[in-house]
Short mmCIF file of C-alpha atoms in Angstrom, two decimals:
data_model
loop_
_atom_site.label_atom_id
_atom_site.label_comp_id
_atom_site.label_asym_id
_atom_site.label_seq_id
_atom_site.Cartn_x
_atom_site.Cartn_y
_atom_site.Cartn_z
CA MET A 749 -33.90 21.13 -62.86
CA LYS A 750 -36.41 21.74 -60.09
CA ARG A 751 -33.72 21.03 -57.53
CA THR A 752 -31.41 23.51 -59.27
CA VAL A 753 -34.09 26.19 -59.19
CA CYS A 754 -34.78 25.51 -55.50
CA LEU A 755 -31.07 25.65 -54.74
CA LEU A 756 -30.75 28.94 -56.59
CA ALA A 757 -33.74 30.30 -54.70
CA ALA A 758 -32.21 29.15 -51.42
CA LEU A 759 -28.90 30.76 -52.36
CA GLY A 760 -30.78 33.91 -53.27
CA ALA A 761 -32.46 33.91 -49.85
CA LEU A 762 -29.11 33.32 -48.18
CA ALA A 763 -27.56 36.16 -50.14
CA SER A 764 -30.43 38.44 -49.06
CA ALA A 765 -29.94 37.38 -45.45
CA VAL A 766 -26.22 38.12 -45.70
CA ALA A 767 -26.96 41.46 -47.30
CA ALA A 768 -29.23 42.32 -44.36
CA THR A 769 -26.52 41.72 -41.73
CA PRO A 770 -24.54 44.67 -40.34
CA ALA A 771 -21.84 44.10 -42.90
CA PHE A 772 -24.36 44.59 -45.69
CA GLY A 773 -22.42 45.71 -48.66
CA GLN A 774 -20.48 42.47 -48.96
CA ALA A 775 -22.37 41.19 -51.98
CA ASP A 776 -20.80 42.20 -55.28
CA VAL A 777 -23.44 44.39 -56.89
CA GLY A 778 -21.12 45.95 -59.45
CA ALA A 779 -19.45 49.32 -59.67
CA VAL A 780 -20.85 52.79 -60.29
CA PRO A 781 -20.19 54.47 -63.65
CA ILE A 782 -17.39 57.05 -64.12
CA TYR A 783 -15.63 56.28 -60.79
CA GLY A 784 -15.81 52.46 -60.80
CA ILE A 785 -16.51 52.25 -57.07
CA LYS A 786 -18.17 49.17 -55.55
CA LEU A 787 -20.28 49.20 -52.39
CA PRO A 788 -17.66 49.31 -49.60
CA GLN A 789 -17.73 46.26 -47.34
CA GLY A 790 -19.11 46.69 -43.85
CA TYR A 791 -19.74 50.44 -44.12
CA ARG A 792 -22.90 50.21 -41.97
CA ASP A 793 -20.67 49.41 -38.99
CA TRP A 794 -18.35 52.38 -39.45
CA LYS A 795 -18.06 55.11 -36.84
CA MET A 796 -20.30 58.14 -36.85
CA ILE A 797 -18.95 61.47 -38.10
CA SER A 798 -22.10 63.60 -37.88
CA VAL A 799 -25.83 63.86 -38.60
CA ALA A 800 -28.00 66.21 -40.65
CA ASP A 801 -31.47 66.61 -42.06
CA VAL A 802 -32.82 68.10 -45.26
CA GLY A 803 -36.19 69.86 -45.56
CA ALA A 804 -39.08 69.43 -48.00
CA PRO A 805 -39.32 68.21 -50.71
CA VAL A 806 -36.35 65.99 -49.79
CA ASN A 807 -37.44 65.30 -46.20
CA ASP A 808 -34.67 63.02 -45.09
CA LEU A 809 -32.45 62.31 -42.12
CA ARG A 810 -28.78 61.74 -42.83
CA VAL A 811 -25.85 60.24 -41.03
CA LYS A 812 -22.23 60.35 -42.13
CA LEU A 813 -20.05 57.40 -41.23
CA GLY A 814 -16.36 57.02 -41.91
CA ASN A 815 -13.82 54.24 -42.21
CA ASP A 816 -10.91 54.24 -39.75
CA ILE A 817 -8.72 56.39 -42.03
CA ALA A 818 -11.48 59.00 -42.28
CA LEU A 819 -12.04 59.10 -38.51
CA ARG A 820 -8.32 59.38 -37.80
CA ALA A 821 -8.06 62.30 -40.24
CA TYR A 822 -11.05 64.06 -38.67
CA LEU A 823 -9.70 63.66 -35.14
CA ASP A 824 -6.20 64.75 -36.17
CA ASP A 825 -7.73 67.65 -38.14
CA ARG A 826 -5.76 66.44 -41.15
CA ARG A 827 -6.59 67.97 -44.55
CA PRO A 828 -6.41 66.96 -47.30
CA PHE A 829 -7.76 63.58 -46.27
CA PRO A 830 -5.22 60.79 -46.94
CA ASP A 831 -5.70 58.23 -49.68
CA GLY A 832 -7.89 55.40 -48.48
CA THR A 833 -10.36 57.71 -46.74
CA ILE A 834 -13.97 56.70 -47.33
CA ILE A 835 -16.89 58.78 -46.10
CA ALA A 836 -20.41 57.32 -46.30
CA ARG A 837 -23.64 59.31 -46.36
CA LEU A 838 -26.68 57.23 -45.42
CA ALA A 839 -30.09 58.86 -45.89
CA TYR A 840 -33.49 57.82 -44.58
CA GLN A 841 -36.99 59.14 -45.20
CA GLN A 842 -38.24 61.20 -42.26
CA VAL A 843 -41.20 59.39 -40.71
CA THR A 844 -43.37 60.21 -37.72
CA SER A 845 -43.18 57.83 -34.77
CA GLU A 846 -46.55 57.74 -32.99
CA GLU A 847 -44.88 55.96 -30.11
CA ASN A 848 -42.15 58.58 -29.72
CA ASN A 849 -44.73 61.33 -29.99
CA LYS A 850 -46.80 59.83 -27.16
CA ALA A 851 -43.78 60.12 -24.91
CA PHE A 852 -42.89 63.62 -26.17
CA ARG A 853 -46.48 64.74 -25.60
CA ALA A 854 -46.46 63.45 -22.03
CA ALA A 855 -43.10 65.08 -21.32
CA ALA A 856 -44.15 68.38 -22.91
CA GLU A 857 -47.41 68.49 -20.96
CA GLN A 858 -45.51 67.73 -17.77
CA ARG A 859 -43.31 70.76 -18.52
CA GLY A 860 -46.38 72.95 -19.12
CA LEU A 861 -45.77 73.63 -22.83
CA PRO A 862 -48.86 75.23 -24.47
CA ALA A 863 -50.98 72.79 -26.54
CA GLU A 864 -50.30 74.65 -29.79
CA GLN A 865 -46.54 74.41 -29.26
CA ILE A 866 -46.82 70.72 -28.45
CA GLU A 867 -48.58 70.09 -31.78
CA LYS A 868 -45.83 71.98 -33.60
CA LEU A 869 -43.16 70.00 -31.78
CA LEU A 870 -44.76 66.67 -32.67
CA ALA A 871 -45.38 67.67 -36.30
CA ALA A 872 -41.68 68.46 -36.72
CA SER A 873 -40.26 65.41 -34.92
CA PHE A 874 -39.12 62.48 -37.02
CA VAL A 875 -37.26 59.21 -36.90
CA ALA A 876 -35.42 57.38 -39.66
CA GLY A 877 -37.81 55.52 -41.97
CA PRO A 878 -36.92 53.51 -45.07
CA PRO A 879 -33.45 54.22 -46.49
CA THR A 880 -33.34 56.29 -49.67
CA ASN A 881 -29.81 55.82 -50.94
CA VAL A 882 -26.19 55.72 -49.76
CA GLN A 883 -23.38 57.82 -51.13
CA PHE A 884 -19.63 57.49 -50.74
CA MET A 885 -16.58 59.66 -51.23
CA VAL A 886 -13.43 57.64 -51.80
CA LYS A 887 -10.04 59.36 -51.66
CA ASP A 888 -7.46 58.32 -54.22
CA SER A 889 -5.42 61.34 -55.18
CA LYS A 890 -3.95 59.72 -58.32
CA LYS A 891 -6.94 57.80 -59.65
CA TYR A 892 -9.33 60.71 -59.14
CA ALA A 893 -6.90 63.59 -59.72
CA SER A 894 -9.35 65.39 -62.04
CA THR A 895 -12.07 65.52 -59.34
CA GLY A 896 -10.11 66.83 -56.38
CA GLY A 897 -8.75 63.40 -55.52
CA TRP A 898 -12.21 62.05 -54.77
CA GLY A 899 -14.29 59.37 -56.40
CA PHE A 900 -18.04 59.50 -55.84
CA ALA A 901 -20.62 56.73 -55.69
CA GLU A 902 -24.34 56.40 -55.07
CA PHE A 903 -26.28 53.18 -54.51
CA THR A 904 -30.04 52.75 -54.24
CA ASN A 905 -31.39 49.50 -52.80
CA GLY A 906 -27.85 48.20 -52.91
CA LYS A 907 -27.51 48.82 -56.68
CA PRO A 908 -25.20 51.35 -58.35
CA ASP A 909 -27.02 54.43 -59.66
CA GLY A 910 -26.55 55.71 -63.20
CA GLU A 911 -24.14 57.98 -65.01
CA ALA A 912 -26.33 61.10 -64.93
CA VAL A 913 -26.27 61.39 -61.13
CA HIS A 914 -22.55 60.65 -60.94
CA LYS A 915 -21.83 63.50 -63.33
CA THR A 916 -23.27 65.96 -60.78
CA CYS A 917 -21.31 64.89 -57.65
CA PHE A 918 -18.09 66.87 -58.00
CA GLY A 919 -19.81 70.09 -59.06
CA CYS A 920 -21.94 70.09 -55.90
CA HIS A 921 -18.90 69.51 -53.70
CA ALA A 922 -16.94 72.38 -55.24
CA PRO A 923 -18.11 74.97 -52.63
CA ALA A 924 -16.29 72.90 -49.96
CA LYS A 925 -12.93 73.15 -51.73
CA ASP A 926 -11.31 74.77 -48.67
CA HIS A 927 -12.12 71.62 -46.68
CA ASP A 928 -10.89 69.18 -49.32
CA PHE A 929 -14.39 69.11 -50.91
CA VAL A 930 -15.97 67.61 -47.79
CA PHE A 931 -18.91 69.47 -46.20
CA THR A 932 -19.28 67.41 -43.05
CA ARG A 933 -17.49 68.39 -39.84
CA TYR A 934 -16.98 65.99 -36.95
CA ALA A 935 -19.69 66.20 -34.29
CA PRO A 936 -18.14 65.74 -30.82
CA MET B 83 7.22 72.50 -5.66
CA LYS B 84 7.23 74.42 -8.93
CA ARG B 85 8.21 71.27 -10.76
CA THR B 86 5.34 69.38 -9.10
CA VAL B 87 2.83 72.03 -10.17
CA CYS B 88 4.16 71.97 -13.75
CA LEU B 89 3.94 68.20 -13.81
CA LEU B 90 0.37 68.32 -12.54
CA ALA B 91 -0.50 70.93 -15.15
CA ALA B 92 1.07 68.76 -17.84
CA LEU B 93 -0.87 65.75 -16.59
CA GLY B 94 -4.02 67.84 -16.61
CA ALA B 95 -3.38 68.88 -20.21
CA LEU B 96 -2.69 65.28 -21.11
CA ALA B 97 -5.93 64.18 -19.41
CA SER B 98 -7.84 66.84 -21.35
CA ALA B 99 -6.25 65.68 -24.58
CA VAL B 100 -7.21 62.09 -23.81
CA ALA B 101 -10.74 63.18 -22.98
CA ALA B 102 -10.98 64.94 -26.34
CA THR B 103 -10.05 61.79 -28.31
CA PRO B 104 -12.78 59.64 -29.87
CA ALA B 105 -12.96 57.63 -26.67
CA PHE B 106 -14.10 60.74 -24.84
CA GLY B 107 -15.85 59.54 -21.77
CA GLN B 108 -12.77 57.99 -20.23
CA ALA B 109 -12.32 60.64 -17.57
CA ASP B 110 -14.07 59.83 -14.31
CA VAL B 111 -16.65 62.57 -13.96
CA GLY B 112 -18.71 60.77 -11.34
CA ALA B 113 -22.01 58.93 -11.49
CA VAL B 114 -25.57 60.13 -12.05
CA PRO B 115 -28.01 60.13 -9.13
CA ILE B 116 -30.54 57.30 -8.60
CA TYR B 117 -28.94 54.88 -11.10
CA GLY B 118 -25.26 55.39 -10.24
CA ILE B 119 -24.14 55.23 -13.88
CA LYS B 120 -20.82 56.74 -15.01
CA LEU B 121 -20.12 58.04 -18.51
CA PRO B 122 -19.46 54.84 -20.52
CA GLN B 123 -15.96 54.61 -21.95
CA GLY B 124 -15.56 55.11 -25.66
CA TYR B 125 -19.26 55.49 -26.45
CA ARG B 126 -18.60 58.05 -29.19
CA ASP B 127 -17.03 55.27 -31.25
CA TRP B 128 -19.96 52.86 -30.94
CA LYS B 129 -21.92 51.74 -33.97
CA MET B 130 -24.94 53.63 -35.21
CA ILE B 131 -28.43 52.33 -34.48
CA SER B 132 -30.52 55.14 -35.97
CA VAL B 133 -31.06 58.90 -36.27
CA ALA B 134 -33.90 61.27 -35.42
CA ASP B 135 -34.76 64.93 -35.05
CA VAL B 136 -37.03 66.85 -32.73
CA GLY B 137 -38.91 70.03 -33.69
CA ALA B 138 -39.17 73.42 -32.00
CA PRO B 139 -38.68 74.39 -29.24
CA VAL B 140 -36.20 71.51 -28.85
CA ASN B 141 -34.67 71.78 -32.34
CA ASP B 142 -32.11 69.04 -32.16
CA LEU B 143 -30.62 66.28 -34.24
CA ARG B 144 -30.13 62.94 -32.54
CA VAL B 145 -28.16 59.82 -33.15
CA LYS B 146 -28.45 56.55 -31.26
CA LEU B 147 -25.29 54.50 -30.87
CA GLY B 148 -25.00 51.11 -29.21
CA ASN B 149 -22.28 48.97 -27.66
CA ASP B 150 -21.60 45.57 -29.26
CA ILE B 151 -24.19 43.80 -27.06
CA ALA B 152 -26.86 46.30 -28.11
CA LEU B 153 -26.04 45.95 -31.81
CA ARG B 154 -26.03 42.15 -31.63
CA ALA B 155 -29.47 42.22 -29.95
CA TYR B 156 -30.85 44.58 -32.58
CA LEU B 157 -29.57 42.50 -35.47
CA ASP B 158 -30.78 39.25 -33.89
CA ASP B 159 -34.12 40.93 -33.09
CA ARG B 160 -33.62 39.83 -29.49
CA ARG B 161 -35.97 41.29 -26.86
CA PRO B 162 -35.67 41.85 -23.99
CA PHE B 163 -32.18 43.22 -24.51
CA PRO B 164 -29.57 41.17 -22.60
CA ASP B 165 -27.78 42.49 -19.54
CA GLY B 166 -24.81 44.58 -20.56
CA THR B 167 -26.69 46.37 -23.34
CA ILE B 168 -25.96 50.09 -23.45
CA ILE B 169 -27.74 52.46 -25.83
CA ALA B 170 -26.49 56.03 -26.16
CA ARG B 171 -28.52 58.99 -27.39
CA LEU B 172 -26.36 61.91 -28.53
CA ALA B 173 -28.15 65.17 -29.30
CA TYR B 174 -26.91 68.25 -31.15
CA GLN B 175 -28.43 71.66 -31.74
CA GLN B 176 -29.75 72.01 -35.29
CA VAL B 177 -27.71 74.67 -37.08
CA THR B 178 -27.82 75.99 -40.61
CA SER B 179 -24.79 75.34 -42.78
CA GLU B 180 -24.35 78.18 -45.28
CA GLU B 181 -21.87 76.05 -47.15
CA ASN B 182 -24.24 73.08 -47.46
CA ASN B 183 -27.04 75.40 -48.48
CA LYS B 184 -24.95 76.88 -51.28
CA ALA B 185 -24.58 73.39 -52.73
CA PHE B 186 -28.25 72.54 -52.15
CA ARG B 187 -29.32 75.76 -53.85
CA ALA B 188 -27.17 75.02 -56.89
CA ALA B 189 -28.48 71.44 -57.10
CA ALA B 190 -32.10 72.53 -56.62
CA GLU B 191 -31.81 75.23 -59.29
CA GLN B 192 -30.24 72.71 -61.65
CA ARG B 193 -33.30 70.49 -61.11
CA GLY B 194 -35.66 73.39 -61.82
CA LEU B 195 -37.20 73.63 -58.32
CA PRO B 196 -39.25 76.87 -57.94
CA ALA B 197 -37.47 79.60 -55.94
CA GLU B 198 -40.06 79.55 -53.16
CA GLN B 199 -39.59 75.82 -52.64
CA ILE B 200 -35.82 76.23 -52.64
CA GLU B 201 -36.09 78.79 -49.80
CA LYS B 202 -38.28 76.37 -47.83
CA LEU B 203 -35.84 73.54 -48.41
CA LEU B 204 -32.87 75.59 -47.20
CA ALA B 205 -34.75 76.94 -44.18
CA ALA B 206 -35.50 73.39 -43.04
CA SER B 207 -32.07 71.87 -43.67
CA PHE B 208 -29.72 71.52 -40.73
CA VAL B 209 -26.47 69.98 -39.62
CA ALA B 210 -25.32 69.01 -36.15
CA GLY B 211 -24.17 72.01 -34.12
CA PRO B 212 -22.95 72.07 -30.51
CA PRO B 213 -23.91 68.98 -28.51
CA THR B 214 -26.69 69.44 -25.95
CA ASN B 215 -26.45 66.36 -23.79
CA VAL B 216 -25.95 62.59 -23.98
CA GLN B 217 -28.26 60.00 -22.48
CA PHE B 218 -27.72 56.31 -21.83
CA MET B 219 -29.88 53.28 -21.12
CA VAL B 220 -27.96 50.53 -19.34
CA LYS B 221 -29.49 47.07 -19.03
CA ASP B 222 -29.05 45.24 -15.74
CA SER B 223 -32.15 43.22 -15.01
CA LYS B 224 -31.30 42.69 -11.33
CA LYS B 225 -29.87 46.06 -10.38
CA TYR B 226 -32.63 48.01 -12.15
CA ALA B 227 -35.49 45.53 -11.66
CA SER B 228 -37.86 48.28 -10.51
CA THR B 229 -37.41 50.27 -13.75
CA GLY B 230 -37.91 47.56 -16.33
CA GLY B 231 -34.31 46.36 -16.01
CA TRP B 232 -32.93 49.66 -17.27
CA GLY B 233 -30.78 52.28 -15.63
CA PHE B 234 -30.89 55.77 -17.12
CA ALA B 235 -28.24 58.48 -17.24
CA GLU B 236 -27.87 61.97 -18.68
CA PHE B 237 -24.67 64.00 -18.94
CA THR B 238 -24.31 67.61 -20.03
CA ASN B 239 -20.84 68.86 -20.96
CA GLY B 240 -19.50 65.58 -19.66
CA LYS B 241 -21.01 66.09 -16.17
CA PRO B 242 -23.83 64.01 -14.63
CA ASP B 243 -27.18 65.81 -14.55
CA GLY B 244 -29.29 66.08 -11.41
CA GLU B 245 -31.86 63.96 -9.64
CA ALA B 246 -34.95 65.77 -11.00
CA VAL B 247 -34.26 64.81 -14.62
CA HIS B 248 -33.39 61.23 -13.71
CA LYS B 249 -36.73 60.82 -11.94
CA THR B 250 -38.53 61.41 -15.27
CA CYS B 251 -36.67 58.87 -17.47
CA PHE B 252 -38.56 55.66 -16.81
CA GLY B 253 -42.00 57.28 -17.00
CA CYS B 254 -41.27 58.62 -20.49
CA HIS B 255 -40.08 55.20 -21.68
CA ALA B 256 -43.20 53.40 -20.41
CA PRO B 257 -45.09 53.71 -23.76
CA ALA B 258 -42.39 51.52 -25.33
CA LYS B 259 -42.96 48.64 -22.88
CA ASP B 260 -43.70 46.22 -25.74
CA HIS B 261 -40.19 46.84 -27.08
CA ASP B 262 -38.44 46.47 -23.72
CA PHE B 263 -38.85 50.23 -23.07
CA VAL B 264 -36.69 51.17 -26.06
CA PHE B 265 -38.17 53.47 -28.71
CA THR B 266 -35.42 53.28 -31.29
CA ARG B 267 -35.51 50.70 -34.10
CA TYR B 268 -32.46 49.77 -36.11
CA ALA B 269 -32.08 51.75 -39.36
CA PRO B 270 -30.74 49.45 -42.11
#
């Protein structure tokens, strides 16, 4: 029994290690409600579409990544996006980097920026801290016909979030109807 | 002669089209001073390391991408980075997205956020606008032995920037000596 427990613990540790590799998202953590979407495999290695940040009280830094179908559609300026498109939104808490700020301070002083402006610059400079959650838009024009052809999914700490949040996704994306419900543009 | 000119024009258009593809950086735009680095091919398609933003008066959004050697080193927690590592820093002007803000406003109102806080949230929420410049760190422990093994490069509008800016790179990275002169950590 003890051996079984140890083995399970070891397997658990292995699974955690696998989950922490770039292709994190390979473990089967179940599907989100309503849309039935599982965490897409290897999304952390997808190509970058664009970046954004959101102010207080959200205070996060965001990056949008896309699978190959998404990137091809962006670069070909193809709308609506074809079936198979997946767009990922990764969000991180904004945190201050003392180390970065040391370098910024030195550079700003070198350039003769007034002390007050330097403090403002440093107070509003952030790097990505702990991840908050990841969201996905998955295009399947038949399966998700009633929500513009898109399925939506949110995962926190690798686990699917609940029904309440998934009920809100499509409504928020409605203002972007002219761009196939996608807000993000490709950053060159 | 006319045919030759037309052909050259067509080739020029073709070259521009190629340069505008995801692998933008393929055109030979020359090397930066001091370090002799050319714009790395295909860097826009590299994998994402992390994101950041910098406050006023800089006001930009930044993403760090890395070539495969860089990503491997990050994920293996390998320092110093091996020769061949290239880290790219892409920066974009922070711009307001009216469309995003419409959706944020609706979501914030739905969640009962006070009007004053909503205005603050929208005023501090940005997406990537026009690119400012791209910077690279290229690891070659022999070639760049006098600057911690790193060569530095900055390009604006695809063109190498001048000597003055390249003289400042290594000094600013000195505070990160304990991390092989690299500030950026991998965002999971």
